[in-house]
Coordinates of C-alpha atoms in Angstrom, one line a residue:
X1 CA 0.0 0.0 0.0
X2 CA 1.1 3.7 -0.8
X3 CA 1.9 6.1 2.1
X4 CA -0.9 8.4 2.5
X5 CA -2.4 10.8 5.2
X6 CA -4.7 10.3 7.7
X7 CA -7.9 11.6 7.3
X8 CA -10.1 13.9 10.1
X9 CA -12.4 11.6 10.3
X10 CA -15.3 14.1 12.3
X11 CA -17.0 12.7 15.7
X12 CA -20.8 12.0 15.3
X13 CA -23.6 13.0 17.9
X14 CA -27.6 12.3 17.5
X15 CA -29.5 13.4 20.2
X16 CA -33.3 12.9 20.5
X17 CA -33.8 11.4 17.2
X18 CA -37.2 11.1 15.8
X19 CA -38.7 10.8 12.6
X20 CA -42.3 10.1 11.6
X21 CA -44.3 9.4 9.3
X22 CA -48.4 10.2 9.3
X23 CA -48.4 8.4 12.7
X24 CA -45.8 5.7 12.7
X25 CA -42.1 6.4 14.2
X26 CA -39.6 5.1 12.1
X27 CA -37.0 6.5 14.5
X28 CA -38.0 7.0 18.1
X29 CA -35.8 9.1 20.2
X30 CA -32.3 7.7 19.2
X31 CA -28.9 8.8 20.8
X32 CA -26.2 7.7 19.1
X33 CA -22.0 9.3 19.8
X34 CA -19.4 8.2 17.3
X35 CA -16.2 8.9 18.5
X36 CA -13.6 10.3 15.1
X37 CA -12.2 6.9 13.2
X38 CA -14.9 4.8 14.8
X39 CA -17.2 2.1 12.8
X40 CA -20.5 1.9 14.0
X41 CA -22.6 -1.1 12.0
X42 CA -26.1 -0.5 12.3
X43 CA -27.5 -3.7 12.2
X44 CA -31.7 -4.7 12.1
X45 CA -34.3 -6.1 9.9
X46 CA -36.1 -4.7 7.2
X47 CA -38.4 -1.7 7.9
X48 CA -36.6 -1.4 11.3
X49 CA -35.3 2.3 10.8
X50 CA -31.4 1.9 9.7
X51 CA -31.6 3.4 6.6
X52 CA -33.6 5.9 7.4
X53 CA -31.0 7.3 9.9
X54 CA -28.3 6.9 7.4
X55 CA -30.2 9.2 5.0
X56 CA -30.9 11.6 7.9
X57 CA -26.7 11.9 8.2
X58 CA -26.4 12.1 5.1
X59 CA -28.7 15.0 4.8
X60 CA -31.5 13.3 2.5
X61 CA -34.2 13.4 5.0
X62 CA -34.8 15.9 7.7
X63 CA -35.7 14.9 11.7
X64 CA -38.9 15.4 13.3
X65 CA -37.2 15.9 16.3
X66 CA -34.1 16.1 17.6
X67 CA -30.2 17.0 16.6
X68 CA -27.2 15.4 14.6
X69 CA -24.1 17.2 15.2
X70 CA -20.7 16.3 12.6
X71 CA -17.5 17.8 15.0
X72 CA -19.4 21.3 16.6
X73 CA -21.4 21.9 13.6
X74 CA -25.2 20.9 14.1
X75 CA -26.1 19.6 10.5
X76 CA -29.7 18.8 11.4
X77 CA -32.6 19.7 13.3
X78 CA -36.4 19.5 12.7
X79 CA -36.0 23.0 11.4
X80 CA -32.7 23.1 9.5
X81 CA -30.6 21.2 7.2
X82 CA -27.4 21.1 5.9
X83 CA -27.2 20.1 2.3
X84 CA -25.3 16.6 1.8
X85 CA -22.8 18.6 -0.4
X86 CA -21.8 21.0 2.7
X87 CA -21.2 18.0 5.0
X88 CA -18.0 16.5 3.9
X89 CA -19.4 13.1 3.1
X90 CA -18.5 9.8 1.3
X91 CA -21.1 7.3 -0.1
X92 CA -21.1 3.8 -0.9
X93 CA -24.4 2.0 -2.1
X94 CA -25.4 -0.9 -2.5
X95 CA -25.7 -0.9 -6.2
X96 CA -22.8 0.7 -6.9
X97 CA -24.0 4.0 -8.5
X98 CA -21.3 4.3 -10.7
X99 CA -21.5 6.5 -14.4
X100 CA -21.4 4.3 -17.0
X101 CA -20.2 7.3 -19.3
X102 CA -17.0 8.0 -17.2
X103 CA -14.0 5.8 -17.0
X104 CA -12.9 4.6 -13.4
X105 CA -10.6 7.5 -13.5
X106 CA -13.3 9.9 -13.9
X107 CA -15.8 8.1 -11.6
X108 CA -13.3 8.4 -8.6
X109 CA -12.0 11.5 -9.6
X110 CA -15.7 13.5 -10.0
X111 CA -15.8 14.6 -6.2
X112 CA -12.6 16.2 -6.7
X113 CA -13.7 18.2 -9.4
X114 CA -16.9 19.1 -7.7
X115 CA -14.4 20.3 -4.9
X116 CA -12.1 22.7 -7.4
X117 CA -9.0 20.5 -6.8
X118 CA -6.7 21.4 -9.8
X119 CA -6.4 18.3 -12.6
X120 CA -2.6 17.6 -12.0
X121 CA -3.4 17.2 -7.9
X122 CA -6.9 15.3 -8.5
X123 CA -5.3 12.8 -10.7
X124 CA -2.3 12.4 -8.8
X125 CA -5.1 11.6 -5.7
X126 CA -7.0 9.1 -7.7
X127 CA -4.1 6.9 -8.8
X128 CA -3.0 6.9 -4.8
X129 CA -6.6 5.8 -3.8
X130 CA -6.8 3.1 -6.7
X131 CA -3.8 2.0 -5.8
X132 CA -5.1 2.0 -1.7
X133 CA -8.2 -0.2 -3.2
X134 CA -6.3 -2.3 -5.2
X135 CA -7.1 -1.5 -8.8
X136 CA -3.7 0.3 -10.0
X137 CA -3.6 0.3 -13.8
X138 CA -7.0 0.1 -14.3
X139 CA -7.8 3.9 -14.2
X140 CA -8.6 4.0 -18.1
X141 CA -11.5 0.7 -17.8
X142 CA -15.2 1.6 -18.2
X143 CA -16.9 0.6 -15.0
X144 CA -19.3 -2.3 -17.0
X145 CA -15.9 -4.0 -17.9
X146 CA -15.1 -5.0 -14.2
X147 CA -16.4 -7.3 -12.1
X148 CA -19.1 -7.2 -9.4
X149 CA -16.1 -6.8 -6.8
X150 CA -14.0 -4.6 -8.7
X151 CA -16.9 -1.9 -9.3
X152 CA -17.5 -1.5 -5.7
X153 CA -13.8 -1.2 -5.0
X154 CA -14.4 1.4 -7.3
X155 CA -17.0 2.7 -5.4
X156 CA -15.2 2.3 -1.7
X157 CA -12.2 4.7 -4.1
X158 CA -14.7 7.0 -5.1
X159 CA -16.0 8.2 -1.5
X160 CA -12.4 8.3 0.5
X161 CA -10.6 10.2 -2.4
X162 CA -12.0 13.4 -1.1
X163 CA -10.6 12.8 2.4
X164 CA -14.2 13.0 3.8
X165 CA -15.2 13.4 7.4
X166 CA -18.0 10.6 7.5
X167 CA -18.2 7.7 5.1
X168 CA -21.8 6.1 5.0
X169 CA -22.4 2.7 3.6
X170 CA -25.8 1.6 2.6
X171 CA -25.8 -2.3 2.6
X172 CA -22.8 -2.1 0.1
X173 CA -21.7 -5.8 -0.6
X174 CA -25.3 -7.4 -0.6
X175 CA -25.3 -8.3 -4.5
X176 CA -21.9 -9.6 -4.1
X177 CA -21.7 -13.8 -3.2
X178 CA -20.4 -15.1 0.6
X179 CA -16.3 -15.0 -0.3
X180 CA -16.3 -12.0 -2.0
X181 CA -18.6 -10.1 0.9
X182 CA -16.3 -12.0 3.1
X183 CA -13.0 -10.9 1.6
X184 CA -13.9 -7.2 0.6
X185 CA -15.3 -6.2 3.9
X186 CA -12.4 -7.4 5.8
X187 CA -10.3 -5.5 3.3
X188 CA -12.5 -2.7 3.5
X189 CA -12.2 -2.4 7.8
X190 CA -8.4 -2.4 7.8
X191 CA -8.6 0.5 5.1
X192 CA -11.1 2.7 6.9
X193 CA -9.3 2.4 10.1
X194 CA -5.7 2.8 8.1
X195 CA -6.7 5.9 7.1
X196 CA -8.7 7.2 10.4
X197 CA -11.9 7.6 8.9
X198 CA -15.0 7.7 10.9
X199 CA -18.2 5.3 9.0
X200 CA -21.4 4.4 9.6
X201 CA -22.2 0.8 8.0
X202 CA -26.0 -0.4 7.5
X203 CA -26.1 -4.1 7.3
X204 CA -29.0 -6.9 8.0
X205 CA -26.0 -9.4 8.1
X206 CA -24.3 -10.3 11.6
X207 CA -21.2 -11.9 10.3
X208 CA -20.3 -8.6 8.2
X209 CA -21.6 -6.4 10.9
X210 CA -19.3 -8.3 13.5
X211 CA -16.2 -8.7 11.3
X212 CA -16.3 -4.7 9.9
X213 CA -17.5 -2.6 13.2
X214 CA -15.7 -1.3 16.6
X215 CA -19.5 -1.2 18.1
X216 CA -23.0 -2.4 16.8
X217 CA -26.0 -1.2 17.0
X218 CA -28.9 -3.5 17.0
X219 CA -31.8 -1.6 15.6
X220 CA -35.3 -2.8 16.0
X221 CA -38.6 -0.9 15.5
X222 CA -36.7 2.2 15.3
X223 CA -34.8 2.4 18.9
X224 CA -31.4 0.8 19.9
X225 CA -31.8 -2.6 21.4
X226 CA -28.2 -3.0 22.5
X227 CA -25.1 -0.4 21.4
X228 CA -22.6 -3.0 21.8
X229 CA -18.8 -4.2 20.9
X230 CA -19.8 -7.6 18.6
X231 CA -18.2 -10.1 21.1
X232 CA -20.7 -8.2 24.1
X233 CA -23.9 -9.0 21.8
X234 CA -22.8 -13.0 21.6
X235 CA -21.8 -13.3 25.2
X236 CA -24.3 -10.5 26.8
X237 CA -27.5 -10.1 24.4
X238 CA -29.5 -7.2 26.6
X239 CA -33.0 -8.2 25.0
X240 CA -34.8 -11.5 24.0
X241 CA -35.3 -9.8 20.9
X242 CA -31.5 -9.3 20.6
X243 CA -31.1 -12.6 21.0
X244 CA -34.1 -13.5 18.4
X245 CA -32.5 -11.4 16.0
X246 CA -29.1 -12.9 16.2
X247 CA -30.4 -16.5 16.1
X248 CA -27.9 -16.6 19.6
X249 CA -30.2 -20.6 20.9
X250 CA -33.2 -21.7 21.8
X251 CA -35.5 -19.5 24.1
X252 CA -37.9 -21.7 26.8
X253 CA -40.8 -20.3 28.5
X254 CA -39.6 -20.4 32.2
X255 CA -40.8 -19.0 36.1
X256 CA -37.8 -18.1 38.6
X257 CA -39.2 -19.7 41.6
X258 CA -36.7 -18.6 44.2
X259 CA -33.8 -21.2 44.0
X260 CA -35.0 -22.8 41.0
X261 CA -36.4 -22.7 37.3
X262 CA -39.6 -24.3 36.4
X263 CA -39.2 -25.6 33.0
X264 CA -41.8 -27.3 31.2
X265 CA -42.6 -29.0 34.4
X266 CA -39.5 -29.9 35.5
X267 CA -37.3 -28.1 38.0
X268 CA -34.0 -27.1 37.6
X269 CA -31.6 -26.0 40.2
X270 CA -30.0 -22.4 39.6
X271 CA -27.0 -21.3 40.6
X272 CA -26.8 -18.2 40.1
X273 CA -30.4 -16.3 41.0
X274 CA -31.3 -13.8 37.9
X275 CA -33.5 -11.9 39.8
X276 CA -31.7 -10.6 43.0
X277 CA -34.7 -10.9 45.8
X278 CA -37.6 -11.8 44.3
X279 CA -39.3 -15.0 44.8
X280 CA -41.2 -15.3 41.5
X281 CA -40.5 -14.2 38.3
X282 CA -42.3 -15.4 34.8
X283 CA -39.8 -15.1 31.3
X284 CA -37.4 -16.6 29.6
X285 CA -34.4 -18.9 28.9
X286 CA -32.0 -18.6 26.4
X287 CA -29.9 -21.8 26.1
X288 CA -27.1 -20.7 24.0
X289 CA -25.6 -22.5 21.6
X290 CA -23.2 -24.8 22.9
X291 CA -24.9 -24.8 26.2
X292 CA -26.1 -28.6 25.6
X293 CA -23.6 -31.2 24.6
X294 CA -24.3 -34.6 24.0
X295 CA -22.8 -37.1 26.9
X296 CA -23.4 -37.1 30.8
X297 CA -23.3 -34.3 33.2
X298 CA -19.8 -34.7 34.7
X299 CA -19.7 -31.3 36.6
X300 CA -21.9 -29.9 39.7
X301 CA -22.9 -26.8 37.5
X302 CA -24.0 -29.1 34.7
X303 CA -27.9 -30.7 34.6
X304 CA -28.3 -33.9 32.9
X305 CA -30.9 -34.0 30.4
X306 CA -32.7 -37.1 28.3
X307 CA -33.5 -36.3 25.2
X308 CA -34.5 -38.1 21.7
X309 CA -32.8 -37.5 18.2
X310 CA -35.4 -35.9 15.6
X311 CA -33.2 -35.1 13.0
X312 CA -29.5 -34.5 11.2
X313 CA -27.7 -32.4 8.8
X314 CA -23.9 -33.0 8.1
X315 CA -22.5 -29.8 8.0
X316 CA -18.5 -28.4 7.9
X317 CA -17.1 -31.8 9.5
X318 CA -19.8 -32.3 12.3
X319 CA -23.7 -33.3 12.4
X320 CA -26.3 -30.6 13.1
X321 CA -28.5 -32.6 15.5
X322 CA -32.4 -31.7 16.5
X323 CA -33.4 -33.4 19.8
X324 CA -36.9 -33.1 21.7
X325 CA -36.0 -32.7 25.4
X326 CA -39.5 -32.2 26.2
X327 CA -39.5 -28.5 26.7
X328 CA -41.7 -27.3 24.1
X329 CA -39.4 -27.2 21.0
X330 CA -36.4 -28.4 19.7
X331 CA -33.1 -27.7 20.3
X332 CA -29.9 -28.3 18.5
X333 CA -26.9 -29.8 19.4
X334 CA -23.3 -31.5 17.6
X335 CA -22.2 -34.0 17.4
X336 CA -19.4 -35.8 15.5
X337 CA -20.8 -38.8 14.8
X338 CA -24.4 -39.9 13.3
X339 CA -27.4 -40.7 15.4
X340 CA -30.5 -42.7 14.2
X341 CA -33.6 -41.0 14.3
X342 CA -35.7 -41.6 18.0
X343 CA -32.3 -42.9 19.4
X344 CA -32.7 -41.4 23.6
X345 CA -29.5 -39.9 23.9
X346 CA -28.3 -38.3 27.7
X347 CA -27.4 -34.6 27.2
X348 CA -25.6 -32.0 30.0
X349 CA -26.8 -28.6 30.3
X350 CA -24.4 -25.9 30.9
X351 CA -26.1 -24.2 33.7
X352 CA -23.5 -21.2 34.1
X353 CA -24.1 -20.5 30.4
X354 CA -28.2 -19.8 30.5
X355 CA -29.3 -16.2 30.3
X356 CA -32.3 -15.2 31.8
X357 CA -35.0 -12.1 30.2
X358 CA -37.6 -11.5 32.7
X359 CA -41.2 -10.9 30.8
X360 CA -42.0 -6.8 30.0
X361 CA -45.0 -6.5 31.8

C-alpha cells in the first residue's frame, strides 16, 4: 500500500432522534456518539429504521425531532438542514451508483472536481486511492468491464478520495456472493481504520456487521436494542429480541421460583439467582448455543438432560443434530458422529451458560 495521510475523520452525535411518518415512528428518540475513526454497524431487519437514519446523516431526509451534530457543527434539526454537499461526506451503495459514461478514473475523480482540486493534484489523488483499493492500472477501464467486486472497490475509491469526514455505507456488498462479501469487507475495515476515517455501516447481516464494526448497534422498530462491541452482543444479548434477532439458541418459556427454574414441568436448580430478591419471576431462557452437549453431566454446574434424536444435517465436518427434550421445541446440538432417528441420547446442560430475560410486563 502507498503512504498516504490520515484523514479527520469528524465525531458524530444524535440526540433525540425522531422521525415520523403520518403516525408511525420510524425512529423514536435515538442517541447515538461516534467517536472520530470509529465504525459503527447499524444492524436490524427490514423496515426497522437503519436506513432511514443513514439518510438523515447524510442530509437526505430531515428529523422530526431532535439534533445530529458532525465535530461542533449541528447539521440537522427538525427545522434546518445542511445540504449533503456541505457535509464533507463519502457514499457507498449498495448498487454501486457508478456512471457508466465515465471511466474509473473519472468516476473516482468527480468529487474532486466538484471540490475545485486542480487536474494535476486530483489525478495524482485518484491513482494513490486506486492503488489503496487495489485497482492500479485500471484507471482507463469503463466501469461495466469490471467485475461485481472490482466496481465497488471502485466505489469504496470513489467516496475516501476526497478525504471526507464521514463515510456512509448503505448495505454495500449485498449483490456480491459469501467469499467475496467476506474478503472485501475485511479489506474494507483495515482501510477505513488505516486511514482514520470515521463510517457508519448499515447491514442486515451479523457476520459482516461483527467482522467490519468497533461497536454495533442493534436496531429494531426504530430504537437501539443494545449499542454494543460484537463479542458483548454473543456473550451478553440485553434483550430476548436481541437474542431472536441474532439467532444466539433456543428460548424456553420459564418462572424463577426462588432457588429454582420451572421448565416445562420440571425443576432445575439455579446457581446463580437472575433476579436478585424476588421469589417469583415469569420469562425466559436462552440456552445458547453450545450450552447442551451430547454425553453425561460430569460437573456440579451441569444438569443432565434425556432427550431423543429428531433429526440431522452433516454440516462443515460435524452433524447438526435436533433433539426433543421435552421443553416445548427443539433444540440443536453436535455431534461428530451420526445418530439414528428416536435414538434417547443423555445430554448435560451448561447451567452457568443460560441467560435469563424477565417478561416486560
Amino acid at each position: 500500500m502507498t503512504h498516504h495521510t490520515k484523514m479527520p475523520g469528524a465525531a458524530v452525535r444524535v440526540q433525540g432522534l425522531r422521525r415520523v411518518y403520518g403516525d408511525r415512528a420510524v425512529l423514536d428518540g435515538l442517541d447515538l456518539d461516534i467517536a472520530p475513526g470509529e465504525i459503527i454497524a447499524l444492524l436490524g431487519p427490514s423496515g426497522c429504521g437503519k436506513t432511514t437514519l443513514l439518510k438523515i446523516l447524510a442530509g437526505l431526509e430531515q428529523p422530526s425531532d431532535g439534533e445530529v451534530w458532525m465535530g461542533d457543527t449541528c447539521v440537522a434539526t427538525a427545522g434546518h438542514s445542511v445540504p449533503p454537499e456541505q457535509r464533507g461526506l463519502g457514499m457507498v451503495f449498495q448498487d454501486y451508483a457508478l456512471w457508466p459514461h465515465l471511466s474509473v478514473q473519472g468516476n473516482v475523480g468527480f468529487p474532486l472536481r466538484m471540490r475545485g482540486v486542480s487536474r494535476q493534484e486530483a489525478a495524482r489523488r485518484v491513482d494513490e486511492v486506486l492503488a489503496l483499493v487495489g485497482l492500479q492500472g485500471l484507471g482507463a477501464r469503463a466501469p461495466s468491464s469490471l467485475s461485481g467486486g472490482q466496481q465497488q472497490r471502485v466505489a469504496l475509491a470513489r467516496a475516501i478520495v476526497a478525504r471526507p469526514q464521514l463515510v456512509l455505507f448503505d448495505e454495500p456488498l449485498s449483490n456480491l456472493d459469501r467469499d467475496l462479501r467476506d474478503s472485501l469487507c475485511a479489506e474494507m475495515g483495515s482501510l477505513l481504520r488505516e486511514l482514520g476515517c470515521t463510517a457508519v455501516y448499515v447491514t442486515h447481516d451479523h457476520e459482516e456487521a461483527c467482522a467490519l464494526a468497533d461497536r454495533v448497534a442493534v436496531v429494531m422498530d426504530g430504537r437501539f436494542h443494545q449499542l454494543d462491541a460484537p463479542q458483548a452482543l454473543w456473550s451478553a444479548p440485553r434483550t430476548r429480541q436481541v437474542a431472536q434477532f441474532l439467532k444466539l439458541g433456543t428460548l424456553l418459556d420459564a418462572q424463577w421460583q426462588g432457588s429454582h427454574w420451572q421448565v416445562a414441568g420440571a425443576q432445575w436448580r439455579c446457581l446463580v439467582p437472575p433476579v436478585a430478591g424476588s421469589t417469583a419471576a415469569q420469562g425466559q431462557l436462552l440456552l445458547p448455543h453450545g450450552a447442551l452437549a451430547l454425553g453425561t453431566a460430569q460437573q456440579d454446574d451441569h444438569l443432565p438432560v434425556q432427550g431423543r434424536v429428531l433429526s440431522q444435517h452433516y454440516r462443515c465436518g460435524q452433524f447438526d443434530t435436533w433433539i426433543d427434550a421435552d421443553w416445548g421445541q427443539p433444540v440443536r446440538v453436535h455431534s461428530s458422529e451420526r445418530l439414528p432417528a428416536g435414538a434417547r441420547v443423555p445430554l448435560s446442560l451448561d447451567m452457568q451458560r443460560l441467560h435469563w430475560f424477565a417478561a416486560v410486563d
